[in-house]
Short mmCIF file of C-alpha atoms and ligand atoms in Angstrom, two decimals:
data_model
loop_
_atom_site.label_atom_id
_atom_site.label_comp_id
_atom_site.label_asym_id
_atom_site.label_seq_id
_atom_site.Cartn_x
_atom_site.Cartn_y
_atom_site.Cartn_z
CA MET F 379 8.40 27.73 -9.27
CA SER F 380 11.66 30.16 -8.27
CA THR F 381 11.20 30.28 -4.53
CA LYS F 382 13.25 27.82 -2.52
CA VAL F 383 10.59 25.75 -0.72
CA ASN F 384 11.62 23.53 2.57
CA ILE F 385 8.97 21.21 3.73
CA VAL F 386 8.53 20.19 7.45
CA ILE F 387 6.51 17.48 8.26
CA LEU F 388 5.21 16.99 11.90
CA ALA F 389 4.92 13.17 12.75
CA ALA F 390 5.95 13.26 16.63
CA GLY F 391 2.58 12.46 18.23
CA LYS F 392 1.73 9.48 19.60
CA GLY F 393 -1.70 9.10 18.79
CA THR F 394 -3.33 7.99 21.67
CA ARG F 395 -6.49 7.20 20.14
CA MET F 396 -5.60 4.96 17.56
CA GLN F 397 -4.92 2.48 20.60
CA SER F 398 -1.65 0.89 19.37
CA LEU F 399 1.97 0.09 19.84
CA THR F 400 2.80 1.38 16.73
CA PRO F 401 3.71 5.30 16.45
CA LYS F 402 0.45 6.82 14.54
CA VAL F 403 2.43 7.59 11.47
CA LEU F 404 3.30 4.06 10.31
CA HIS F 405 0.07 2.63 10.28
CA ARG F 406 -0.93 1.69 6.76
CA LEU F 407 -3.20 3.02 4.09
CA ALA F 408 -3.43 1.24 0.89
CA GLY F 409 -0.77 -0.71 2.13
CA LYS F 410 1.94 2.38 2.86
CA PRO F 411 2.77 3.99 5.94
CA LEU F 412 0.34 7.32 6.57
CA LEU F 413 4.08 8.99 6.73
CA GLN F 414 4.95 7.30 3.31
CA HIS F 415 1.82 9.17 1.33
CA VAL F 416 2.77 12.50 3.07
CA ILE F 417 6.63 12.42 1.93
CA GLU F 418 5.33 11.14 -1.59
CA ALA F 419 3.33 14.04 -2.35
CA ALA F 420 5.64 16.20 -0.54
CA LYS F 421 8.28 14.96 -3.43
CA ARG F 422 6.01 16.13 -6.13
CA LEU F 423 6.54 19.83 -4.68
CA TYR F 424 10.59 19.15 -5.55
CA PRO F 425 11.50 20.55 -1.87
CA SER F 426 14.99 21.75 -1.47
CA LYS F 427 14.61 20.38 1.99
CA MET F 428 12.66 17.89 3.54
CA ALA F 429 12.77 17.35 7.04
CA VAL F 430 10.29 14.98 9.58
CA ILE F 431 9.91 15.86 13.24
CA TYR F 432 9.80 12.33 15.27
CA GLY F 433 9.29 11.56 18.78
CA TYR F 434 7.34 8.95 19.58
CA GLY F 435 8.28 5.53 18.83
CA GLY F 436 11.92 6.66 18.17
CA ASP F 437 14.02 5.36 15.68
CA THR F 438 11.58 3.09 14.22
CA VAL F 439 10.03 5.94 12.65
CA PRO F 440 13.11 7.16 10.78
CA ASN F 441 14.30 3.26 10.41
CA ALA F 442 10.86 2.78 8.54
CA PHE F 443 12.03 5.57 5.70
CA ALA F 444 16.06 4.60 5.36
CA GLN F 445 16.04 4.89 1.73
CA GLU F 446 14.15 8.61 1.72
CA ASP F 447 16.47 11.41 0.85
CA ILE F 448 15.34 13.48 4.95
CA ILE F 449 16.57 15.68 7.52
CA TRP F 450 15.17 13.67 10.60
CA VAL F 451 14.53 15.88 13.72
CA GLU F 452 13.96 14.77 16.99
CA GLN F 453 11.72 16.29 19.15
CA LYS F 454 12.38 14.65 22.80
CA GLU F 455 8.66 15.99 24.56
CA GLN F 456 6.06 16.80 22.23
CA LEU F 457 5.22 20.06 23.63
CA GLY F 458 3.26 21.21 20.78
CA THR F 459 3.07 21.74 17.11
CA GLY F 460 4.71 25.47 17.36
CA HIS F 461 7.86 23.49 19.60
CA ALA F 462 8.20 20.46 17.01
CA VAL F 463 8.73 23.63 14.08
CA GLN F 464 11.19 25.01 16.18
CA GLN F 465 13.59 21.75 16.52
CA ALA F 466 13.53 21.87 12.62
CA SER F 467 14.29 25.65 12.69
CA PRO F 468 17.91 25.93 12.82
CA LYS F 469 17.86 23.51 9.55
CA LEU F 470 15.77 25.33 7.43
CA ASP F 471 17.35 28.05 4.74
CA ASP F 472 17.27 32.08 5.77
CA ASP F 473 15.39 32.59 2.41
CA GLY F 474 13.13 30.39 0.65
CA ILE F 475 9.40 29.38 1.77
CA THR F 476 8.45 26.26 4.54
CA LEU F 477 5.48 24.52 3.97
CA ILE F 478 4.55 22.47 6.97
CA LEU F 479 2.34 18.92 6.70
CA LEU F 480 1.04 16.71 9.38
CA GLY F 481 2.32 13.25 8.95
CA ASP F 482 -1.05 11.59 10.05
CA VAL F 483 -2.72 13.72 6.89
CA PRO F 484 -2.12 11.28 4.11
CA LEU F 485 -4.33 11.83 0.97
CA LEU F 486 -2.86 15.51 0.72
CA ASN F 487 -3.46 16.81 -2.71
CA PRO F 488 0.30 18.43 -3.87
CA LYS F 489 -2.18 20.92 -5.94
CA SER F 490 -3.80 22.64 -3.51
CA CYS F 491 -0.06 22.85 -1.38
CA LEU F 492 1.52 24.41 -4.62
CA ALA F 493 -1.42 27.00 -4.86
CA LEU F 494 -1.07 27.46 -1.20
CA ILE F 495 2.97 28.59 -1.51
CA ASN F 496 2.32 30.45 -4.84
CA LYS F 497 -0.08 32.81 -3.25
CA THR F 498 1.89 32.91 0.32
CA LYS F 499 3.88 36.36 0.54
CA SER F 500 4.67 36.04 4.08
CA ILE F 501 2.26 33.30 5.74
CA GLY F 502 -0.60 31.28 4.29
CA LEU F 503 -2.81 29.07 5.27
CA LEU F 504 -4.97 25.98 3.79
CA THR F 505 -8.30 26.07 5.05
CA VAL F 506 -11.70 24.09 4.75
CA ASN F 507 -15.19 24.75 5.76
CA LYS F 508 -16.37 21.53 8.02
CA GLN F 509 -20.27 20.44 8.88
CA ASN F 510 -18.58 19.91 11.94
CA PRO F 511 -15.56 21.71 12.80
CA SER F 512 -15.69 20.30 16.56
CA GLY F 513 -11.81 19.76 17.62
CA TYR F 514 -9.99 21.85 14.74
CA GLY F 515 -8.60 25.15 15.30
CA ARG F 516 -10.88 28.29 14.10
CA ILE F 517 -10.23 30.99 11.45
CA LEU F 518 -10.79 34.02 12.84
CA ARG F 519 -11.22 36.82 10.08
CA ASN F 520 -12.69 40.27 10.50
CA ALA F 521 -15.55 41.75 8.73
CA GLN F 522 -13.40 42.89 5.46
CA GLY F 523 -12.86 38.86 5.35
CA GLN F 524 -8.96 39.50 6.25
CA ILE F 525 -7.41 36.40 8.65
CA LEU F 526 -6.71 37.84 12.22
CA SER F 527 -5.77 34.40 13.91
CA ILE F 528 -6.46 30.88 14.51
CA VAL F 529 -7.99 30.21 17.95
CA GLU F 530 -8.00 26.28 18.88
CA HIS F 531 -11.13 24.38 19.98
CA LYS F 532 -10.40 24.10 23.34
CA ASP F 533 -9.30 27.81 23.85
CA ALA F 534 -12.60 29.06 21.42
CA THR F 535 -15.32 30.85 22.92
CA ASP F 536 -19.13 29.35 22.02
CA ASP F 537 -19.46 32.02 19.43
CA GLN F 538 -16.11 31.18 17.84
CA ARG F 539 -16.84 27.87 17.57
CA LYS F 540 -19.61 28.11 15.41
CA ILE F 541 -17.33 29.04 12.80
CA THR F 542 -17.18 26.31 10.35
CA GLU F 543 -13.71 27.72 8.49
CA VAL F 544 -10.99 25.75 10.30
CA ASN F 545 -7.10 24.97 9.82
CA THR F 546 -6.14 21.80 8.02
CA GLY F 547 -2.54 22.34 9.78
CA ILE F 548 -0.89 22.91 6.54
CA ILE F 549 0.82 26.19 6.44
CA ALA F 550 3.31 27.98 4.09
CA VAL F 551 5.46 30.70 5.81
CA ASN F 552 8.41 33.03 4.56
CA ASN F 553 11.58 31.45 6.29
CA ALA F 554 12.62 34.49 7.91
CA LYS F 555 9.40 35.43 9.67
CA LEU F 556 9.19 31.91 10.56
CA LYS F 557 12.25 31.98 12.42
CA GLN F 558 11.38 35.24 13.95
CA TRP F 559 7.92 34.39 14.85
CA LEU F 560 8.80 30.90 16.35
CA SER F 561 10.81 32.36 19.01
CA GLN F 562 8.02 34.66 20.49
CA LEU F 563 5.67 31.63 20.89
CA THR F 564 4.67 31.21 24.73
CA ASN F 565 2.30 28.03 25.82
CA ASN F 566 -0.19 30.36 27.70
CA ASN F 567 -3.62 28.31 26.64
CA SER F 568 -5.72 25.84 27.88
CA GLN F 569 -3.22 22.94 26.81
CA GLY F 570 0.09 24.60 27.57
CA GLU F 571 1.36 23.91 24.57
CA TYR F 572 3.42 26.08 22.28
CA TYR F 573 0.83 26.45 19.38
CA LEU F 574 2.57 27.14 15.62
CA THR F 575 -1.03 28.51 14.74
CA ASP F 576 -0.29 31.44 17.30
CA ILE F 577 2.26 32.56 14.54
CA VAL F 578 -0.76 33.55 12.38
CA ALA F 579 -1.53 36.57 14.83
CA LEU F 580 1.88 37.48 15.26
CA ALA F 581 2.00 38.50 11.64
CA VAL F 582 -1.11 40.38 11.68
CA LYS F 583 0.15 42.47 14.53
CA GLU F 584 3.19 43.51 12.26
CA GLY F 585 0.53 44.39 9.50
CA LEU F 586 1.10 41.72 6.93
CA THR F 587 -1.74 40.16 5.44
CA VAL F 588 -2.34 36.12 5.60
CA GLU F 589 -3.25 34.67 2.47
CA ALA F 590 -5.93 31.21 2.38
CA GLU F 591 -6.60 28.63 0.12
CA VAL F 592 -10.01 27.10 0.74
CA THR F 593 -10.24 23.32 -0.30
CA HIS F 594 -13.25 21.85 -1.12
CA ASP F 595 -11.86 18.53 -1.37
CA GLU F 596 -12.45 17.61 2.60
CA SER F 597 -10.63 14.27 2.16
CA SER F 598 -7.21 15.27 0.95
CA VAL F 599 -7.41 17.34 4.53
CA GLU F 600 -8.86 14.77 6.88
CA GLY F 601 -6.31 13.55 9.49
CA VAL F 602 -6.05 10.21 11.21
CA ASN F 603 -7.14 9.83 14.52
CA SER F 604 -8.67 6.41 15.43
CA LYS F 605 -8.83 3.30 13.68
CA ALA F 606 -11.65 3.95 12.32
CA ASP F 607 -10.36 7.23 10.36
CA LEU F 608 -8.11 5.10 9.25
CA ALA F 609 -10.30 2.85 7.82
CA ALA F 610 -12.81 5.42 6.40
CA LEU F 611 -9.99 7.15 4.28
CA GLU F 612 -8.52 3.99 3.42
CA ARG F 613 -12.15 3.44 1.34
CA VAL F 614 -11.66 7.17 0.30
CA TYR F 615 -8.46 6.19 -1.58
CA GLN F 616 -9.39 2.84 -3.02
CA LEU F 617 -12.64 4.35 -4.35
CA ALA F 618 -10.59 6.97 -5.91
CA TYR F 619 -8.42 4.42 -7.34
CA ALA F 620 -11.10 2.44 -8.44
CA THR F 621 -12.60 5.34 -10.68
CA LYS F 622 -9.40 5.73 -12.13
CA LEU F 623 -9.08 2.13 -13.48
CA MET F 624 -12.20 2.39 -15.01
CA GLU F 625 -11.52 4.95 -16.69
CA ALA F 626 -8.60 3.76 -18.14
CA GLY F 627 -10.85 0.75 -19.54
CA ALA F 628 -11.67 -2.00 -16.63
CA SER F 629 -14.84 -3.01 -15.38
CA LEU F 630 -15.10 -3.60 -11.81
CA ALA F 631 -17.93 -5.55 -10.65
CA ASP F 632 -17.79 -3.48 -7.74
CA PRO F 633 -15.80 -0.17 -7.28
CA PHE F 634 -16.45 -0.47 -3.49
CA ARG F 635 -14.91 -3.93 -3.35
CA ILE F 636 -11.79 -3.43 -4.52
CA ASP F 637 -8.00 -2.87 -2.72
CA VAL F 638 -5.09 -1.82 -4.57
CA ARG F 639 -2.04 -1.41 -2.35
CA GLY F 640 0.71 -0.42 -4.75
CA GLU F 641 -0.01 0.25 -8.80
CA LEU F 642 -2.27 -1.50 -10.98
CA LYS F 643 -1.85 -1.10 -14.65
CA VAL F 644 -4.60 -2.31 -16.92
CA GLY F 645 -5.67 -2.44 -20.16
CA LYS F 646 -8.62 -2.43 -21.74
CA ASP F 647 -12.00 -4.60 -21.07
CA VAL F 648 -10.21 -5.99 -18.21
CA GLU F 649 -12.95 -7.40 -15.87
CA ILE F 650 -12.47 -7.61 -11.78
CA ASP F 651 -15.03 -9.23 -9.82
CA VAL F 652 -15.57 -8.21 -6.17
CA GLY F 653 -12.80 -8.56 -3.10
CA CYS F 654 -9.67 -8.89 -5.16
CA VAL F 655 -6.49 -7.58 -3.80
CA PHE F 656 -4.02 -6.00 -5.89
CA GLU F 657 -0.23 -5.47 -4.22
CA GLY F 658 3.16 -4.07 -5.28
CA HIS F 659 3.40 -3.55 -8.64
CA VAL F 660 0.54 -5.46 -11.10
CA THR F 661 0.06 -5.16 -14.62
CA LEU F 662 -3.09 -6.80 -16.38
CA ALA F 663 -2.92 -6.68 -20.33
CA ASP F 664 -6.16 -6.13 -22.40
CA GLN F 665 -9.08 -8.68 -22.07
CA VAL F 666 -7.89 -10.24 -18.65
CA LYS F 667 -10.54 -11.55 -16.63
CA ILE F 668 -9.91 -11.86 -12.72
CA GLY F 669 -12.57 -13.68 -10.62
CA PRO F 670 -13.71 -12.90 -7.20
CA TYR F 671 -11.29 -13.05 -4.17
CA CYS F 672 -7.92 -13.17 -5.89
CA VAL F 673 -4.69 -11.58 -4.65
CA ILE F 674 -2.37 -10.68 -7.16
CA LYS F 675 1.10 -9.38 -6.08
CA ASP F 676 4.01 -7.87 -8.30
CA SER F 677 2.96 -9.84 -11.33
CA VAL F 678 2.01 -9.59 -14.98
CA VAL F 679 -0.52 -10.62 -16.44
CA GLY F 680 -0.65 -11.47 -20.54
CA ARG F 681 -3.66 -10.83 -22.52
CA ALA F 682 -7.25 -12.61 -22.54
CA THR F 683 -5.83 -14.62 -19.49
CA SER F 684 -8.64 -15.67 -17.03
CA ILE F 685 -8.26 -16.13 -13.44
CA ALA F 686 -11.17 -17.83 -11.52
CA ALA F 687 -11.83 -17.19 -7.75
CA PHE F 688 -9.50 -17.60 -4.85
CA THR F 689 -6.62 -17.75 -6.83
CA HIS F 690 -3.11 -16.33 -4.99
CA ILE F 691 -0.75 -15.03 -7.36
CA ASP F 692 3.04 -13.59 -5.97
CA GLN F 693 5.79 -12.62 -8.30
CA ALA F 694 4.88 -14.29 -11.58
CA LYS F 695 4.82 -14.17 -15.07
CA ILE F 696 1.70 -15.20 -17.04
CA GLU F 697 1.32 -14.78 -20.63
CA ALA F 698 -1.62 -14.36 -23.14
CA ASP F 699 -4.62 -16.95 -22.85
CA CYS F 700 -4.18 -18.85 -20.09
CA ARG F 701 -6.53 -20.17 -17.72
CA LEU F 702 -5.76 -20.24 -14.09
CA GLY F 703 -7.76 -21.34 -10.83
CA PRO F 704 -10.13 -21.59 -9.05
CA TYR F 705 -7.84 -21.93 -5.89
CA ALA F 706 -4.35 -21.99 -7.69
CA ARG F 707 -1.36 -20.48 -6.16
CA LEU F 708 1.61 -19.13 -8.11
CA ARG F 709 4.47 -18.38 -6.24
CA PRO F 710 7.54 -16.20 -6.93
CA GLY F 711 9.52 -17.54 -9.94
CA ALA F 712 6.17 -19.28 -11.30
CA GLU F 713 6.23 -18.17 -15.52
CA LEU F 714 3.48 -19.78 -17.66
CA ALA F 715 3.43 -19.31 -21.70
CA ASP F 716 0.46 -18.97 -23.61
CA SER F 717 -2.50 -20.96 -23.15
CA ALA F 718 -1.01 -23.05 -20.10
CA HIS F 719 -3.63 -24.29 -17.58
CA VAL F 720 -3.13 -24.37 -13.86
CA GLY F 721 -6.64 -25.49 -12.09
CA ASN F 722 -7.53 -25.98 -8.32
CA PHE F 723 -5.26 -26.59 -5.81
CA VAL F 724 -2.33 -26.36 -7.87
CA GLU F 725 1.01 -24.51 -6.24
CA ILE F 726 3.97 -23.71 -8.68
CA LYS F 727 7.17 -22.22 -7.61
CA ASN F 728 10.10 -21.06 -9.48
CA SER F 729 8.90 -22.91 -12.21
CA GLN F 730 8.23 -22.39 -16.05
CA ILE F 731 5.41 -23.73 -17.37
CA GLY F 732 5.48 -24.26 -21.37
CA ALA F 733 2.53 -23.13 -24.00
CA GLY F 734 -0.35 -25.31 -23.98
CA SER F 735 1.09 -27.30 -20.85
CA LYS F 736 -1.65 -28.58 -18.41
CA ALA F 737 -1.62 -28.86 -14.63
CA ASN F 738 -5.05 -28.93 -13.81
CA HIS F 739 -5.92 -30.53 -10.26
CA LEU F 740 -3.93 -31.10 -6.88
CA SER F 741 -0.21 -30.91 -7.91
CA TYR F 742 3.18 -29.04 -6.23
CA ILE F 743 5.69 -27.98 -9.09
CA GLY F 744 8.63 -26.75 -7.50
CA ASP F 745 11.97 -26.08 -9.37
CA ALA F 746 10.60 -27.31 -12.35
CA THR F 747 10.86 -26.42 -16.51
CA ILE F 748 8.37 -27.93 -18.22
CA GLY F 749 7.95 -28.14 -22.26
CA GLN F 750 5.39 -27.48 -24.48
CA ASN F 751 1.87 -29.28 -24.58
CA VAL F 752 2.82 -31.30 -21.57
CA ASN F 753 0.17 -32.72 -19.78
CA ILE F 754 0.37 -33.22 -15.77
CA GLY F 755 -2.11 -35.42 -14.00
CA ALA F 756 -3.73 -35.18 -10.58
CA GLY F 757 -1.62 -35.26 -7.70
CA THR F 758 1.75 -35.13 -9.34
CA ILE F 759 4.33 -33.84 -7.09
CA THR F 760 8.29 -32.77 -7.79
CA CYS F 761 9.82 -34.24 -4.85
CA ASN F 762 12.53 -31.03 -5.22
CA TYR F 763 14.15 -30.75 -1.46
CA ASP F 764 15.87 -33.38 0.17
CA GLY F 765 15.54 -31.65 3.51
CA VAL F 766 19.09 -29.33 2.21
CA ASN F 767 19.22 -28.58 -1.45
CA LYS F 768 16.96 -28.24 -4.15
CA TYR F 769 17.01 -30.05 -7.20
CA ARG F 770 15.40 -29.38 -10.77
CA THR F 771 13.03 -31.55 -12.51
CA ILE F 772 12.91 -30.94 -16.57
CA ILE F 773 9.99 -32.27 -18.43
CA GLU F 774 10.29 -31.81 -22.36
CA ASP F 775 7.52 -31.38 -24.79
CA ASP F 776 4.93 -33.31 -25.12
CA VAL F 777 5.26 -35.76 -22.18
CA PHE F 778 2.08 -37.16 -20.16
CA ILE F 779 2.31 -37.56 -16.19
CA GLY F 780 -0.27 -39.62 -15.35
CA SER F 781 -1.60 -39.14 -11.49
CA ASP F 782 -0.53 -39.40 -8.60
CA THR F 783 3.16 -39.22 -9.80
CA GLN F 784 6.16 -38.39 -7.87
CA LEU F 785 9.06 -37.05 -9.74
CA VAL F 786 12.54 -36.90 -7.55
CA ALA F 787 14.43 -34.48 -8.56
CA PRO F 788 17.38 -33.96 -10.36
CA VAL F 789 15.43 -35.88 -13.08
CA VAL F 790 14.80 -35.60 -16.92
CA ILE F 791 11.26 -36.82 -18.48
CA GLY F 792 12.30 -36.95 -22.23
CA GLU F 793 10.06 -35.62 -24.86
CA GLY F 794 6.84 -37.24 -25.83
CA ALA F 795 7.63 -39.80 -23.11
CA THR F 796 4.37 -41.06 -21.06
CA ILE F 797 4.61 -41.59 -17.31
CA ALA F 798 2.21 -44.45 -15.71
CA ALA F 799 0.02 -43.24 -12.96
CA GLY F 800 1.24 -43.87 -9.27
CA SER F 801 4.75 -43.96 -10.55
CA THR F 802 7.64 -42.97 -8.10
CA ILE F 803 10.53 -41.87 -10.66
CA THR F 804 13.81 -41.43 -9.58
CA LYS F 805 15.59 -41.90 -12.26
CA ASN F 806 15.54 -40.57 -15.91
CA ALA F 807 12.67 -41.76 -18.08
CA PRO F 808 13.73 -41.55 -22.08
CA ALA F 809 11.95 -40.16 -24.70
CA GLY F 810 8.97 -41.34 -26.09
CA GLN F 811 8.55 -44.57 -23.92
CA LEU F 812 5.67 -45.25 -21.39
CA THR F 813 7.81 -45.64 -17.78
CA PHE F 814 6.02 -47.06 -14.54
CA CYS F 815 7.31 -48.04 -11.61
CA ARG F 816 4.61 -48.93 -8.98
CA ALA F 817 4.05 -51.54 -6.15
CA LYS F 818 4.32 -55.06 -8.46
CA ASP F 819 1.39 -56.95 -7.55
CA GLN F 820 -2.29 -56.19 -7.12
CA LYS F 821 -3.80 -58.52 -5.07
CA SER F 822 -7.19 -59.42 -4.29
CA ILE F 823 -8.60 -60.99 -0.89
CA PRO F 824 -11.80 -63.06 -1.36
CA ASN F 825 -14.40 -63.24 1.46
CA TRP F 826 -12.43 -60.57 2.89
CA LYS F 827 -14.75 -58.74 5.77
CA ARG F 828 -14.24 -55.09 6.55
CA PRO F 829 -13.76 -54.86 10.46
CA VAL F 830 -16.82 -54.01 12.45
CA LYS F 831 -17.51 -52.10 15.52
CA LYS F 832 -17.87 -54.17 19.06
C1 UD1 G 969 -3.68 21.30 14.83
C2 UD1 G 969 -3.87 22.46 14.95
C3 UD1 G 969 -5.01 23.28 14.72
C4 UD1 G 969 -5.61 22.13 13.21
C5 UD1 G 969 -5.93 20.85 13.50
C6 UD1 G 969 -5.75 19.99 12.28
C7 UD1 G 969 -2.24 23.54 16.38
C8 UD1 G 969 -1.82 24.01 17.56
N1 UD1 G 969 -3.31 23.08 16.12
O1 UD1 G 969 -4.52 20.72 16.16
O2 UD1 G 969 -5.23 24.07 14.36
O3 UD1 G 969 -7.21 22.48 13.10
O4 UD1 G 969 -4.20 20.31 13.73
O5 UD1 G 969 -5.66 18.51 12.39
O6 UD1 G 969 -1.19 23.75 15.90
N2 UD1 G 969 2.88 17.13 16.63
C9 UD1 G 969 4.17 16.81 16.70
N3 UD1 G 969 4.85 17.55 18.13
C10 UD1 G 969 4.07 17.90 18.91
C11 UD1 G 969 2.67 18.06 18.70
C12 UD1 G 969 2.00 17.66 17.64
O7 UD1 G 969 4.79 16.23 16.34
O8 UD1 G 969 4.60 18.64 20.20
C13 UD1 G 969 2.08 16.50 15.32
C14 UD1 G 969 1.60 15.79 15.31
O9 UD1 G 969 2.16 13.83 15.59
C15 UD1 G 969 0.49 15.49 14.83
C16 UD1 G 969 0.32 17.34 14.28
O10 UD1 G 969 1.72 17.54 14.84
O11 UD1 G 969 0.33 15.14 13.31
C17 UD1 G 969 -1.00 17.88 14.73
O12 UD1 G 969 -0.77 17.81 15.78
P1 UD1 G 969 -2.21 17.44 16.90
O13 UD1 G 969 -2.06 17.33 18.25
O14 UD1 G 969 -2.97 16.47 16.61
O15 UD1 G 969 -2.91 18.93 16.99
P2 UD1 G 969 -4.34 19.30 17.05
O16 UD1 G 969 -5.00 19.53 18.62
O17 UD1 G 969 -5.12 18.40 16.32
MG1 MG G 970 -4.70 16.68 15.37
#
């Protein structure tokens, strides 16, 4: 593309029908603010400048996108879409073309925007035919099919309201013309607003042709006005994502019941059961199996690892052939080597678990380094925290930790050691030996009776 492209995103509106304290464009779809989706689609058009018009919610909107290279333009009062673009007008290049996007249309397709830009000489509209066009600006064409103007729903006659071709709000316009037309807008209409859409009639008055790119992908131009709209578009997004996962080789128990809030990479023959949520960047290698209702965030899972129902994984690295869950919890810094097993109600944080090692039941493992082929008995706790500082527990290869053991860190359990069940270990345990530390005497009281209720 040789023409310089500027992009202006309109995002100043309150979104009254969201019934929310949060500005509409900060509501999330697939884990990201609506406006983030629009910005990302816009970036794929390589604009030379991108401006966002903000207003309702004040600085909370720009602050949410501090890392983006954006010209923020405040529209103090929302006097209409034309008024909004007027605020950005001085920042736009004198040559080139401006693409106007809406901050509440998140599933925007960059390909249709590009097609629109490419066919636009002075002004072009992205339009769509809607079964129910109510509320939208209608596209008026003459008998030859040439566009004459856009009439807003509230200003339209009954006959005009029967027109099903509507303005998506996405408009490409030559910058020099735009600047000239913006200065001619009036607010002489039913809403008392400066309508951007009035520039179409101004172009026609000059004898210019208005181009149209008609899209058939309705969801890609759908705006969010209510929480119901947001939920509906979320499902559209998720179903499309699920379809891509299946194309990449994943089997989904139900493509309608998966949520990816970020990026999920899958290998071949990955199986994902219902109700799973993936957040941030997650990679599942070939043949990984995920049971129902797992939540996995920013993690890597190695080949043929199997994760059973209700397992939560956050910032963990899991290698091949591991078995996790049901009800396991891996927290940041958990690293499992090949064939490790982590069972129900086991929490692991900032710890390395060596190849073939197992913690199958009811344990807390925090700040620990565990070697290979270690068995951690049920109910084992690493006591890593004294209320102020954290300390490490080191368990060498081939250790057996009996059930209900407390390992009070810092502590080292030597290679091949066995710790007797019920021990509270406060000192290093030597390699190869049995170490135990329990209350000494086991007593029995003959003829003792359980208390009874009086
Ligand atoms: C607008 C179009 C209509 C189109 C529809 C598509 C106009 C006059 N009408 O109508 O033809 O069919 O979008 O959804 O352009 N905004 C501002 N500042 C303002 C007013 C609006 O930033 O002063 C932003 C809103 O936050 C929103 C977008 O512009 O993201 C559209 O505004 P909205 O009030 O929803 O316009 P519609 O009446 O829906
Ligand atoms: Mg609207």
